[in-house]
Coordinates of C-alpha atoms in Angstrom, one line a residue:
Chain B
X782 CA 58.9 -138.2 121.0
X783 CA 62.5 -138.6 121.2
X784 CA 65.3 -136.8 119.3
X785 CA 68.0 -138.3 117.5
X786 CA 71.5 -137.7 118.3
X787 CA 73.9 -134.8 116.4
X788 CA 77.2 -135.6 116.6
X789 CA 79.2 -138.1 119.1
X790 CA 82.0 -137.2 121.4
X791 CA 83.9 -137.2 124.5
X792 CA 84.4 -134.5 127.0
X793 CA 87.9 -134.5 128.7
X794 CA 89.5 -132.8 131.0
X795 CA 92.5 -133.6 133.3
X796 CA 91.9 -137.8 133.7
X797 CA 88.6 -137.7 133.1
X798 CA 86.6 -139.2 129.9
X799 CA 83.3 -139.2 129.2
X800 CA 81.9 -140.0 125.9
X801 CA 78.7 -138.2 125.1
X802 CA 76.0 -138.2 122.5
X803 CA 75.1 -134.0 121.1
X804 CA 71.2 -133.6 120.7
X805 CA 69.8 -130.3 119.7
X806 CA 68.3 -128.4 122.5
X807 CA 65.9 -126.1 120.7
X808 CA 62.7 -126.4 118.4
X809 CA 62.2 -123.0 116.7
X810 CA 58.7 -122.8 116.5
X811 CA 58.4 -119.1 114.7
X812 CA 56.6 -118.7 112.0
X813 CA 59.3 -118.9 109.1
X814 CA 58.1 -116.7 106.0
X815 CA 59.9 -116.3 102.6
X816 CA 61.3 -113.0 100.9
X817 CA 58.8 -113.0 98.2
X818 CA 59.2 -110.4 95.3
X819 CA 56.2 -107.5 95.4
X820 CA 55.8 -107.4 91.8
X821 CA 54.7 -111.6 90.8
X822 CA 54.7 -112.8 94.4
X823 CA 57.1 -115.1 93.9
X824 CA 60.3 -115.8 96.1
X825 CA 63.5 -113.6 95.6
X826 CA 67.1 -114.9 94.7
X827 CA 69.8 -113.7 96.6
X828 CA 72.7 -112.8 94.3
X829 CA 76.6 -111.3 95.1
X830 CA 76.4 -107.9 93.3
X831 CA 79.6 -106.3 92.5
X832 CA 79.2 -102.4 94.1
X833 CA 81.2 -101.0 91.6
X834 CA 80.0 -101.9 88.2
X835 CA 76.3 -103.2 89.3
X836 CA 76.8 -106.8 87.9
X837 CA 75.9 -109.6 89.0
X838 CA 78.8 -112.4 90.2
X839 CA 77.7 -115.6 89.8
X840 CA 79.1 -117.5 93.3
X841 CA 80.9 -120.1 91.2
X842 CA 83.6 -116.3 89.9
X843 CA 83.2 -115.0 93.5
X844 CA 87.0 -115.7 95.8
X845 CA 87.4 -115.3 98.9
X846 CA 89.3 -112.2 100.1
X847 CA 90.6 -111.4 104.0
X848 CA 90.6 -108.1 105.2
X849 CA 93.7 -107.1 106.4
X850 CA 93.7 -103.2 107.1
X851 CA 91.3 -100.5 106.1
X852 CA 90.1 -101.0 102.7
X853 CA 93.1 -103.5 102.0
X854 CA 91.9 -107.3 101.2
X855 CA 94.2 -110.7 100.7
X856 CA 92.8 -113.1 98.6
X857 CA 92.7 -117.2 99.3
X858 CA 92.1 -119.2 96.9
X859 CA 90.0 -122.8 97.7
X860 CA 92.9 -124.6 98.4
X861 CA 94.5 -122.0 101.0
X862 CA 91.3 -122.6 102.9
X863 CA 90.6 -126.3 102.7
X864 CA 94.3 -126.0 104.3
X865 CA 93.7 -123.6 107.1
X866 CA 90.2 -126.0 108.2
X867 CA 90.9 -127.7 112.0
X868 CA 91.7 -131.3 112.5
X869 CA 89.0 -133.5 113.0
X870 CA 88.8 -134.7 116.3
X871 CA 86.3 -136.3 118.7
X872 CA 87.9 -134.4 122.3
X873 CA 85.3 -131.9 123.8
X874 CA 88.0 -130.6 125.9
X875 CA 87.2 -128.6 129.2
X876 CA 89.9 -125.7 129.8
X877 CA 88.4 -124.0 133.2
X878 CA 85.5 -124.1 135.2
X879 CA 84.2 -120.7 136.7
X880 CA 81.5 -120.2 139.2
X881 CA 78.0 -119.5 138.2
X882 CA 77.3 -116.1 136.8
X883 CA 81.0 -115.5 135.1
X884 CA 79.7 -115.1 131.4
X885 CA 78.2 -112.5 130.4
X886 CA 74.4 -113.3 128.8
X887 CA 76.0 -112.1 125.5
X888 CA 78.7 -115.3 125.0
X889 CA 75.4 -117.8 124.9
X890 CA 74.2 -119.2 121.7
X891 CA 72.9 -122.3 120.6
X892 CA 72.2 -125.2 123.7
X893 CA 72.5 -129.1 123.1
X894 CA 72.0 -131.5 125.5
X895 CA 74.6 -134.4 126.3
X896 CA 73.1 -138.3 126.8
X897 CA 75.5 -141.6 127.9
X898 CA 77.4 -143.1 124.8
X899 CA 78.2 -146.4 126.1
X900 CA 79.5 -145.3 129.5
X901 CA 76.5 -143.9 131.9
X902 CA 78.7 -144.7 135.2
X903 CA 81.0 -141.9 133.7
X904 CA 77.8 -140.0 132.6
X905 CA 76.2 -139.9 135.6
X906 CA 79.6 -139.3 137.5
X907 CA 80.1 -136.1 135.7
X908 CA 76.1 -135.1 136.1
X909 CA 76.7 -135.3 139.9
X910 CA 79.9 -133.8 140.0
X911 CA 78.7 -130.5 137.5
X912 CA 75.9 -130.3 139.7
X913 CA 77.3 -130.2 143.4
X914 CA 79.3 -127.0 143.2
X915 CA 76.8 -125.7 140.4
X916 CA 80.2 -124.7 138.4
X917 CA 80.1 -123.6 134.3
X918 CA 83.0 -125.5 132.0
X919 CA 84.6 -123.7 128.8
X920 CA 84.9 -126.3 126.5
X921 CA 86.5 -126.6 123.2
X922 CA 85.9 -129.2 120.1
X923 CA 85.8 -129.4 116.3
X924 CA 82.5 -130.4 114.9
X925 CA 81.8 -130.9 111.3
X926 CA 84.9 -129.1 110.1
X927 CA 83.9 -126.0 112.2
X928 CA 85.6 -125.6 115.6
X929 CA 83.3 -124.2 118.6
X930 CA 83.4 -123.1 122.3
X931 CA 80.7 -123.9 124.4
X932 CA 79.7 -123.8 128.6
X933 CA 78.8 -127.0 130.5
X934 CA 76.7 -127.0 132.5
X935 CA 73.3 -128.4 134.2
X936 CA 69.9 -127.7 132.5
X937 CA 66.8 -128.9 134.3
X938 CA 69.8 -132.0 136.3
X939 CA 71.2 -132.9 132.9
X940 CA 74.5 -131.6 131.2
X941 CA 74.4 -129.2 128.6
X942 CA 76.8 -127.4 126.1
X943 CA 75.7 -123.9 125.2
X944 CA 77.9 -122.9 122.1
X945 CA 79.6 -119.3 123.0
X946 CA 80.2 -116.8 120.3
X947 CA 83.6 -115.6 119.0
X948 CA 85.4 -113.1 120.9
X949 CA 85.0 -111.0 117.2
X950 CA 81.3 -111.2 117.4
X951 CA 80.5 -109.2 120.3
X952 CA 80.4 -105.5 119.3
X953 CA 83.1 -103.6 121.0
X954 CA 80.9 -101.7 123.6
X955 CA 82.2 -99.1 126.3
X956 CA 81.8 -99.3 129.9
X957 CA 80.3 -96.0 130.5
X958 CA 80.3 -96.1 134.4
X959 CA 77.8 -95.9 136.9
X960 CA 74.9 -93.0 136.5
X961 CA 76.6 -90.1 138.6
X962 CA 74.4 -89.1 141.3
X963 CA 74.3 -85.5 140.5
X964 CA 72.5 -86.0 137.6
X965 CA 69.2 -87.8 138.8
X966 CA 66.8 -86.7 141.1
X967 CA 67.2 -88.3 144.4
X968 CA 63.4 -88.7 145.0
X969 CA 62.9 -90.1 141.5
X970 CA 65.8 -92.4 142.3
X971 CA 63.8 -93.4 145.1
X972 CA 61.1 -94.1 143.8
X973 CA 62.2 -96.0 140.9
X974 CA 64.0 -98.3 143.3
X975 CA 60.4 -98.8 144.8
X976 CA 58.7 -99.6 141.8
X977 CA 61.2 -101.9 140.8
X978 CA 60.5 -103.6 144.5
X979 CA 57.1 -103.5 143.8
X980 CA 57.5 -105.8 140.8
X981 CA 60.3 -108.1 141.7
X982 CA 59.3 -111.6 141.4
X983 CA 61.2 -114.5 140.6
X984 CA 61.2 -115.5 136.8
X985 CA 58.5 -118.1 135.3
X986 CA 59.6 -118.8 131.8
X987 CA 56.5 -121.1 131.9
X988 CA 54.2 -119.0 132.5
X989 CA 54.8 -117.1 129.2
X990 CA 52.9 -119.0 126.0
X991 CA 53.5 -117.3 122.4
X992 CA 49.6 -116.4 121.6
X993 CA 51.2 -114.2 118.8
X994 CA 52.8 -117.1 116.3
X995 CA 49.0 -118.2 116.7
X996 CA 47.4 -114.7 115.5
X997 CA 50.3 -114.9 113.0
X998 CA 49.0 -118.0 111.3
X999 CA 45.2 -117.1 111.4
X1000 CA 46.3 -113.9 109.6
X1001 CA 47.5 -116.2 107.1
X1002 CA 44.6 -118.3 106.7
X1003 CA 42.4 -115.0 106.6
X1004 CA 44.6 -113.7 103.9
X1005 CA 44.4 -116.6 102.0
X1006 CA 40.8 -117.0 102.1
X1007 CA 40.7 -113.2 100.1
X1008 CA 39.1 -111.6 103.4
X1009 CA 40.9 -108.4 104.3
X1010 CA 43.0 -107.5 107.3
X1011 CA 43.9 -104.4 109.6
X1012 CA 46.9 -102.4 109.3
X1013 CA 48.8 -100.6 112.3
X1014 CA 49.4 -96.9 111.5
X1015 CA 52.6 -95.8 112.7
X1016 CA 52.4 -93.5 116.2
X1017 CA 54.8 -91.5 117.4
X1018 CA 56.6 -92.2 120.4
X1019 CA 56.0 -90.3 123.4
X1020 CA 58.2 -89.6 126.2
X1021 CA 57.4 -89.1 129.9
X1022 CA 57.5 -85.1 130.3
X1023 CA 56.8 -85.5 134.2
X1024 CA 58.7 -88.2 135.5
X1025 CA 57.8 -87.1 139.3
X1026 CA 54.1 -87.6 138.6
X1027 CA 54.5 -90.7 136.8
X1028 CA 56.6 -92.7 139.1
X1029 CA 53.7 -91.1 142.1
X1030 CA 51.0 -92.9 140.1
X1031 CA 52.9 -95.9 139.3
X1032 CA 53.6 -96.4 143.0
X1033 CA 50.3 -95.7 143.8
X1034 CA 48.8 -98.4 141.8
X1035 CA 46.0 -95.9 139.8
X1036 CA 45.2 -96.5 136.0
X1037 CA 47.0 -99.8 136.4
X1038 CA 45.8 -103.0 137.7
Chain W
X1167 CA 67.0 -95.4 109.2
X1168 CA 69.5 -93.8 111.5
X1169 CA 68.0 -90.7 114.0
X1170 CA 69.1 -87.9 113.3
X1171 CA 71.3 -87.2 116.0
X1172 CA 73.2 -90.5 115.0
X1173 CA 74.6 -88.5 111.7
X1174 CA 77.1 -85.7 113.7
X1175 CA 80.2 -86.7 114.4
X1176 CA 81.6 -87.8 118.5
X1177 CA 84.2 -85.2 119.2
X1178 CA 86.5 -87.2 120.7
X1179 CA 88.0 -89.5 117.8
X1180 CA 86.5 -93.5 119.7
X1181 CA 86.5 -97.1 117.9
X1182 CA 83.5 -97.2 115.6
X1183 CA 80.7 -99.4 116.6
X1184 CA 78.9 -100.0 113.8
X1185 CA 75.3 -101.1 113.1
X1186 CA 72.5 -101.2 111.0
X1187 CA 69.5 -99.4 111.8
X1188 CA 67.7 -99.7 114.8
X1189 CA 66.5 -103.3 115.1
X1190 CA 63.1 -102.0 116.5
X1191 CA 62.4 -98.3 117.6
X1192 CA 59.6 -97.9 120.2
X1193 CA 58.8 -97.2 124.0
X1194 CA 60.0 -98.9 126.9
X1195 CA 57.6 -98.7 129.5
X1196 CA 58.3 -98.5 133.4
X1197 CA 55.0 -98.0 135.5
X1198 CA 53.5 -95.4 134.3
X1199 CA 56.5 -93.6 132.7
X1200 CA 57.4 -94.1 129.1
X1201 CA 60.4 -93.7 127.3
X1202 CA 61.3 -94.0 123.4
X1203 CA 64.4 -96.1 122.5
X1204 CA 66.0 -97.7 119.5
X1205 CA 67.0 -101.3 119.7
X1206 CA 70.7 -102.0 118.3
X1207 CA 72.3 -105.5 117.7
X1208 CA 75.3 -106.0 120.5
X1209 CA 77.1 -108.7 118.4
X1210 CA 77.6 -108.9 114.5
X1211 CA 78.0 -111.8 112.2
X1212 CA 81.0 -114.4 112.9
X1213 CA 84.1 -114.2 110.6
X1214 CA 83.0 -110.5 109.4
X1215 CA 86.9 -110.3 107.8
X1216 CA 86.2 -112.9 105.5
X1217 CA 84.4 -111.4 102.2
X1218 CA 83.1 -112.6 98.8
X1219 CA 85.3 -110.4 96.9
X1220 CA 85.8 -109.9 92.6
X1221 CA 88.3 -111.2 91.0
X1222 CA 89.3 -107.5 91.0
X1223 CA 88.9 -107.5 95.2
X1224 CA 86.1 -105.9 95.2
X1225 CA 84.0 -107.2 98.2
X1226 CA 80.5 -108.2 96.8
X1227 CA 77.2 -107.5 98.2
X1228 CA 74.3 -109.2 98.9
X1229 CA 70.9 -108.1 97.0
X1230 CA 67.8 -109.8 95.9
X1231 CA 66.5 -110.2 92.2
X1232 CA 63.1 -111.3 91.2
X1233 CA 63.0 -115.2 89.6
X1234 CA 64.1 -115.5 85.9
X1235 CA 65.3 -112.0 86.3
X1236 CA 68.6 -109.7 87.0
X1237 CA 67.5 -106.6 88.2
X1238 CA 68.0 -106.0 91.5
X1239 CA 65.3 -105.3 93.8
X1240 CA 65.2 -102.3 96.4
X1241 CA 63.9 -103.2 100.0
X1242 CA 60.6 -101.7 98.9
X1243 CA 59.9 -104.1 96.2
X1244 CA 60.6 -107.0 98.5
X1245 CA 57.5 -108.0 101.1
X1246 CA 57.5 -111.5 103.6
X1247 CA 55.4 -114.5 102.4
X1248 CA 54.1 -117.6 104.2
X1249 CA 54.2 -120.8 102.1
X1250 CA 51.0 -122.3 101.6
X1251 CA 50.1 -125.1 99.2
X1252 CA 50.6 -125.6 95.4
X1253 CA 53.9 -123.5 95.4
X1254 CA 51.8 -120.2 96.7
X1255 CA 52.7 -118.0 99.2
X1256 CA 50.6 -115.1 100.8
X1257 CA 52.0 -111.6 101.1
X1258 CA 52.1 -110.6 104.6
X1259 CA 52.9 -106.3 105.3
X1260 CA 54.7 -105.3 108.5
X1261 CA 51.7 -103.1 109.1
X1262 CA 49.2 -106.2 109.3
X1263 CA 52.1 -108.6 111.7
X1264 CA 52.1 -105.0 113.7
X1265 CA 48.0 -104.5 114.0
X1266 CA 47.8 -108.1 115.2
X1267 CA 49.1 -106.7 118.6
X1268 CA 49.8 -103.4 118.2
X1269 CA 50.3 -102.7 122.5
X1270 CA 53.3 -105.0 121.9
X1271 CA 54.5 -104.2 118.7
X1272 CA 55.6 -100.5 120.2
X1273 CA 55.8 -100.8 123.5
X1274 CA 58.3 -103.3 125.6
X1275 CA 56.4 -102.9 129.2
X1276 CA 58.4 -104.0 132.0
X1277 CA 56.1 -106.5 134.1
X1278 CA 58.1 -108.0 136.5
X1279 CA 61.6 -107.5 137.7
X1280 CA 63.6 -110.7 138.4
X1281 CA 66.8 -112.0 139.8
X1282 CA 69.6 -111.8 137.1
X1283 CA 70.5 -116.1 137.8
X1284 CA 66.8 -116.8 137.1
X1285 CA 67.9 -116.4 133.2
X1286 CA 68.9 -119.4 131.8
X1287 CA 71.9 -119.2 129.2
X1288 CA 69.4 -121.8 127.4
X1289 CA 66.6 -119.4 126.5
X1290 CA 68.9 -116.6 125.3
X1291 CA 68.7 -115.6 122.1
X1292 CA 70.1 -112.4 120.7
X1293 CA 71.5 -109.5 122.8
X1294 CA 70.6 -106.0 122.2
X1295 CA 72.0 -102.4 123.6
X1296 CA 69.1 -99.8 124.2
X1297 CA 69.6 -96.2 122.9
X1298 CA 66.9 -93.6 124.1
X1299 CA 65.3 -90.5 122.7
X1300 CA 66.9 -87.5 123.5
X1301 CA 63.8 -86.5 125.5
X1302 CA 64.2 -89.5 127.7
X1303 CA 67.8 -89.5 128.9
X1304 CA 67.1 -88.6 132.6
X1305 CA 64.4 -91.2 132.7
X1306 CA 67.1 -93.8 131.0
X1307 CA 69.9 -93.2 133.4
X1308 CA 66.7 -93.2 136.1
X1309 CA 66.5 -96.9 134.9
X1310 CA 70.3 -98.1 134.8
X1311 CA 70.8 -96.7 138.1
X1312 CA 68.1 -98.2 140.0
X1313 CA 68.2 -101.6 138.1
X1314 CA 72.1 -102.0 138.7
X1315 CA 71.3 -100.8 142.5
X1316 CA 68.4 -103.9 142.4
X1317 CA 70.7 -106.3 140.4
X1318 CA 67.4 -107.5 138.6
X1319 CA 66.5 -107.6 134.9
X1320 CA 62.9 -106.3 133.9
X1321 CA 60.9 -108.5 132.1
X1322 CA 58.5 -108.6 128.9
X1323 CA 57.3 -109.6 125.9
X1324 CA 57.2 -107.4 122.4
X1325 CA 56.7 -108.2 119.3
X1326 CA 59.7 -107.4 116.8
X1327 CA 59.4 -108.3 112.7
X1328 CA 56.5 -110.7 113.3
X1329 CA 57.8 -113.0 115.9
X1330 CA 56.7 -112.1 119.5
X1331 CA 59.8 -112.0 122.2
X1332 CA 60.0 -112.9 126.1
X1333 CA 62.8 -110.0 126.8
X1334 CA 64.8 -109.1 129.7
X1335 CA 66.2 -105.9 130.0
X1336 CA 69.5 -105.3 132.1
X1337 CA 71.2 -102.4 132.8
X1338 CA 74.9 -103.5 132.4
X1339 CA 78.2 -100.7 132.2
X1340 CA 75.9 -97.8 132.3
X1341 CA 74.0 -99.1 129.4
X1342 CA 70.6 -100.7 128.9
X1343 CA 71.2 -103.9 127.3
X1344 CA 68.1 -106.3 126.2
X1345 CA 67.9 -110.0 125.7
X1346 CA 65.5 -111.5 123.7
X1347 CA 64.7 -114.9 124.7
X1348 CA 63.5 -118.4 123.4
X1349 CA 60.0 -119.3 124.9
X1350 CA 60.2 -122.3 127.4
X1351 CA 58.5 -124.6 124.9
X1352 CA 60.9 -123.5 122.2
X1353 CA 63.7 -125.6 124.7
X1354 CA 63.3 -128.9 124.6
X1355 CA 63.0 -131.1 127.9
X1356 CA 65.2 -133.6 129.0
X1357 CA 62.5 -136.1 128.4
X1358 CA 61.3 -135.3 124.7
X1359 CA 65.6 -135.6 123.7
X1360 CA 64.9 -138.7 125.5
X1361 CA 68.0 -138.6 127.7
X1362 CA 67.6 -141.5 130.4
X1363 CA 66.4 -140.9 134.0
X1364 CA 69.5 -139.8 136.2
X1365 CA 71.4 -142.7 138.1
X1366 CA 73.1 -142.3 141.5
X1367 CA 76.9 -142.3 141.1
X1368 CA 79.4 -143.8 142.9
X1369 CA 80.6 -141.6 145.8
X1370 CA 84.6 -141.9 145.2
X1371 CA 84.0 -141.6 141.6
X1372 CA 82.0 -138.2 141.8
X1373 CA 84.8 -137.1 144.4
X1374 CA 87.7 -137.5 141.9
X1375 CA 85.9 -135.5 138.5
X1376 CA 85.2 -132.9 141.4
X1377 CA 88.9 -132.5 141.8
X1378 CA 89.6 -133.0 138.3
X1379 CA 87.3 -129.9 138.0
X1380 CA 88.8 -128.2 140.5
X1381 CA 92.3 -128.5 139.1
X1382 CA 90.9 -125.9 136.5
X1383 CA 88.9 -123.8 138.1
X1384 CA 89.4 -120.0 137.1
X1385 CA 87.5 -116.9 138.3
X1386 CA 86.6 -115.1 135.2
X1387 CA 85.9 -116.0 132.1
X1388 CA 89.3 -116.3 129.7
X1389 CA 87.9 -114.3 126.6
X1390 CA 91.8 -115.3 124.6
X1391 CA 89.5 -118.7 124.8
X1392 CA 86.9 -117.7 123.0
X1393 CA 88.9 -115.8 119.8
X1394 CA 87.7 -117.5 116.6
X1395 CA 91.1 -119.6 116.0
X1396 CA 89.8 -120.5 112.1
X1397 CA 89.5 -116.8 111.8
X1398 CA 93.1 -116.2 113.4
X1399 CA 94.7 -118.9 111.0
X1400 CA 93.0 -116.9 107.7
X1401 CA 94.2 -114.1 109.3
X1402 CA 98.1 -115.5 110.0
X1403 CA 97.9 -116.9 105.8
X1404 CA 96.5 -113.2 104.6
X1405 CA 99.5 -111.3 106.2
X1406 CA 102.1 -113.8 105.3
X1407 CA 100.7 -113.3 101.6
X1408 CA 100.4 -109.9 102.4
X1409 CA 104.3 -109.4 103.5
X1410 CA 105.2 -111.0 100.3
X1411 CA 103.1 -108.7 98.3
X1412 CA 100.9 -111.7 96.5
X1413 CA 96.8 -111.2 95.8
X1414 CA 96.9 -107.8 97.7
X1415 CA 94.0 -105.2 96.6
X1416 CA 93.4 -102.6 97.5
X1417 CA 90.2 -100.8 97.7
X1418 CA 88.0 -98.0 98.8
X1419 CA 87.7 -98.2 102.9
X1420 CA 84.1 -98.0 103.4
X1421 CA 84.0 -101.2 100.9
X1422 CA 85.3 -103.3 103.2
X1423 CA 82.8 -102.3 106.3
X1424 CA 80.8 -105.7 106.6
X1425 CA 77.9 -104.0 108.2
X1426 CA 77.3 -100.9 105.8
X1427 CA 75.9 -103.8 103.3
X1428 CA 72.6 -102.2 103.3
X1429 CA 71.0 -99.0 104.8
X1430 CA 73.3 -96.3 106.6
X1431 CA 75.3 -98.0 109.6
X1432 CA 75.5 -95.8 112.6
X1433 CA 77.9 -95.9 115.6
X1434 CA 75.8 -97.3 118.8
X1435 CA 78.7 -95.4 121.5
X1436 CA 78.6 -92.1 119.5
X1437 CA 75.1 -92.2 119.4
X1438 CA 74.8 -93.5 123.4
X1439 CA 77.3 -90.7 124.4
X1440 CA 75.6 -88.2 122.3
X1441 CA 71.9 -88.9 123.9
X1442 CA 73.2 -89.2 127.4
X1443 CA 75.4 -86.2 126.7
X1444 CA 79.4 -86.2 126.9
X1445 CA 80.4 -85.2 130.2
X1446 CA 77.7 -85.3 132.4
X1447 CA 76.4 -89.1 133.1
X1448 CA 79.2 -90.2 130.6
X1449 CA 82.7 -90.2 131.9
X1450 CA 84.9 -89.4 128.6

């Protein structure tokens, strides 16, 4: 099974060139389901609602409106923003490189893997050189009218651009500082730190296999056949009262194997 | 649907970080001790300024309507189906998806603690911050110090909406923070792309792209990079029209707030600092 190529392009950076092939990393294999209306079982519609007076906007009447300030909107019309769209352009341009470990889990998004376009000295070039100081490029390009930043790097010894989200996308969050020592139990802290020794283990993506999306589909097939299926009542959550006693049994190994 | 705690207001006036409601809401299991959080959503939608708006402004919302029909449907009247044949679909509830494993469907139990480089950007796919139970605060901060003092993520697998997760759980700035990630079959190898077997390269070659690389290497990771430039040019044409005083409208505040489209939106900090409590682990 192979995959056919995306999009074509060349990463660049200072004199360097190599053209590359895009091929999408990832096969969702979820179980997609429909929004399906209670009443007829039939699929919904999604349609723009206007809050105020409860109609319904057809998307052809909608516009497009920026927000500029709190509760303040600038409206572009179709042309404005055909306009404002990037060049096109073929450059996959590499603006730093950073050692491993620099971005935070949250910039990662979407990986595609990079094959030879007509040049697999320079491919294999830039393979050998990404993977002997293990660094991460930012990169830049324009793809299909929409502009995106991704990492290069090395996934399983072959190059790969991760697109990174927008700087907008990431929720504003506050560094709230170390836990201050006062407030923890120093024999609890202890502990803890044990149990997390006891359990530390280096990570085997493979050994993890989705039974669920299998459950998930004989469900289905039940369902469809008429038969009738189990439903989880909702229990409440319970906290650990004695954390001392806990973390003791934990560390001790009893009621777990 | 927002805790309770999540509806008074932080005393000290902080940026709003708004989200929906909790993503998923149940325990978080360390050895033998438990502890009830919420799940929140760490990023939100790209180009959130940009709205379907009226012709009057008015930002539009989405919402569902039934086929050949305009009324609009509440989240109770709408249920998930899976397509089978002849244009049929069987309803599937929550509460069946959720009885099909119902250990994981409440409880994300921390099996193994591993090193924070054995995550691969490749398998990540959402991130999430953790907010806990007032009742399990001490055994929270418990869990970000001695994670941050191991610099390893926990990791697990839940189930969440019908779709079963691997997720790792890192304590990051003081905070639980949760990735959920894709499962290794989910990432394609190099072989089923069909990418061609890796070739020696020439020595003096691989020595000039090095310093070519090396000619840009940084530290950290430039985050003015990473701004959404289409965004920033919609942005530069709306104030220009703005200065002049063209297609301005003006409307009420909380109409414009992308993420209050549906259910009550709650602020993830308020409600961190709240459960942790202001002033004691929480440095205002």
């Amino acid at each position: 099974m192979t995959v056919r190529a995306m999009w074509k392009g060349v990463v660049e950076f200072g004199s360097v060139s190599v053209p590359v092939k895009l091929y999408p990393a990832v096969e969702n294999r979820s179980v997609s389901f429909r929004l399906l209306n209670r009443a007829d079982g039939k699929p919904v519609r999604q349609v723009l609602v206007n809050p105020k007076t409860k109609a319904i906007v057809e998307h052809e009447d909608s516009e497009r409106g920026f927000v500029t300030g709190a509760g303040e909107l600038v409206s572009l019309d179709g042309s404005e923003l055909e306009s404002l769209e990037p060049e096109a352009s073929r450059i996959i341009e590499v603006t730093a490189f950073l050692p491993p470990g620099s971005i935070e889990y949250r910039w990662y998004l979407h990986p595609y893997y990079l094959g030879p376009d007509g040049d697999d000295d320079a491919y294999f070039t830039l393979v050998a050189a990404l993977g002997r100081d293990g660094l991460e490029g930012v990169a830049r390009w324009v793809m299909r009218d929409k502009e995106y930043a991704g990492a290069l790097r090395l996934h399983r010894g072959y190059p790969m651009l991760v697109t990174l989200r927008n700087a907008e996308e990431l929720l504003p969050l506050d560094d709230l500082g170390p836990v201050r020592e006062g407030d923890l139990d120093e024999k609890q802290l202890k502990m803890a730190k044990q149990l997390i020794a006891m359990l530390a283990a280096d990570f085997e993506p493979e050994k993890y296999e989705d039974e669920y999306r299998e459950s998930v589909l004989d469900l289905i097939e039940r369902k469809k056949r008429g038969a009738s299926v189990k439903k989880s009542k909702p229990r409440a959550k319970k906290a650990t009262a004695d954390l001392t006693s806990a973390l003791e049994k934990s560390l001790s190994g009893s009621a777990r194997g | 649907m927002a805790r309770k705690s999540g509806r008074s207001k932080p005393k000290r006036p902080t940026k709003v970080v708004p989200a929906r409601r909790p993503l998923w809401s149940g325990t978080l299991a360390f050895g033998l001790v438990t502890l009830p959080v919420d799940l929140y959503s760490s990023t939100r939608p790209a180009r959130a300024s940009l709205r379907m708006i009226a012709a009057d402004g008015t930002p539009l919302r989405r919402r569902y309507v039934g086929q050949g029909s305009d009324t609009l449907l509440a989240d109770r009247d709408i249920v998930r189906g899976y397509p089978v044949e002849d244009d049929s679909f069987v309803m599937v509830e929550d509460a069946e998806l959720d009885a099909l494993d119902p250990e994981r469907s409440r409880v994300i139990d921390l099996e193994s603690f591993v090193p924070y480089e054995d995550i691969d950007p490749s398998l990540i796919e959402s991130s999430y911050v953790l907010v806990p139970d007032p009742d399990a605060t001490t055994a929270y901060r418990l869990l970000v110090a001695s994670m941050s003092d191991a610099s390893r993520a926990g990791i697990a697998t839940f189930v969440m909406r019908g779709t079963s997760y691997l997720i790792a759980i890192l304590a990051h700035e003081g905070t639980l923070r949760a990735l959920t990630m894709r499962y290794h079959d989910e990432v394609r190898s190099p072989t089923d792309v069909g990418l061609p077997d890796l070739e020696t390269a020439d020595v003096a070659d691989v020595a000039r792209v090095q310093k070519a690389m090396k000619k840009l290497s940084a530290k950290n990771l430039d985050t003015s990079q990473l701004v959404d430039r289409a965004s920033e040019r919609l942005r530069a044409a709306a104030e220009k029209k703005l200065a002049k005083g063209t297609d301005v409208h003006t409307v009420p505040a909380d109409e414009v707030e992308p993420e209050a489209d549906d259910g009550e939106s709650v602020d993830i900090m308020a409600l961190l600092r709240q459960s942790l409590g202001r002033g004691r682990a929480v440095e205002a």
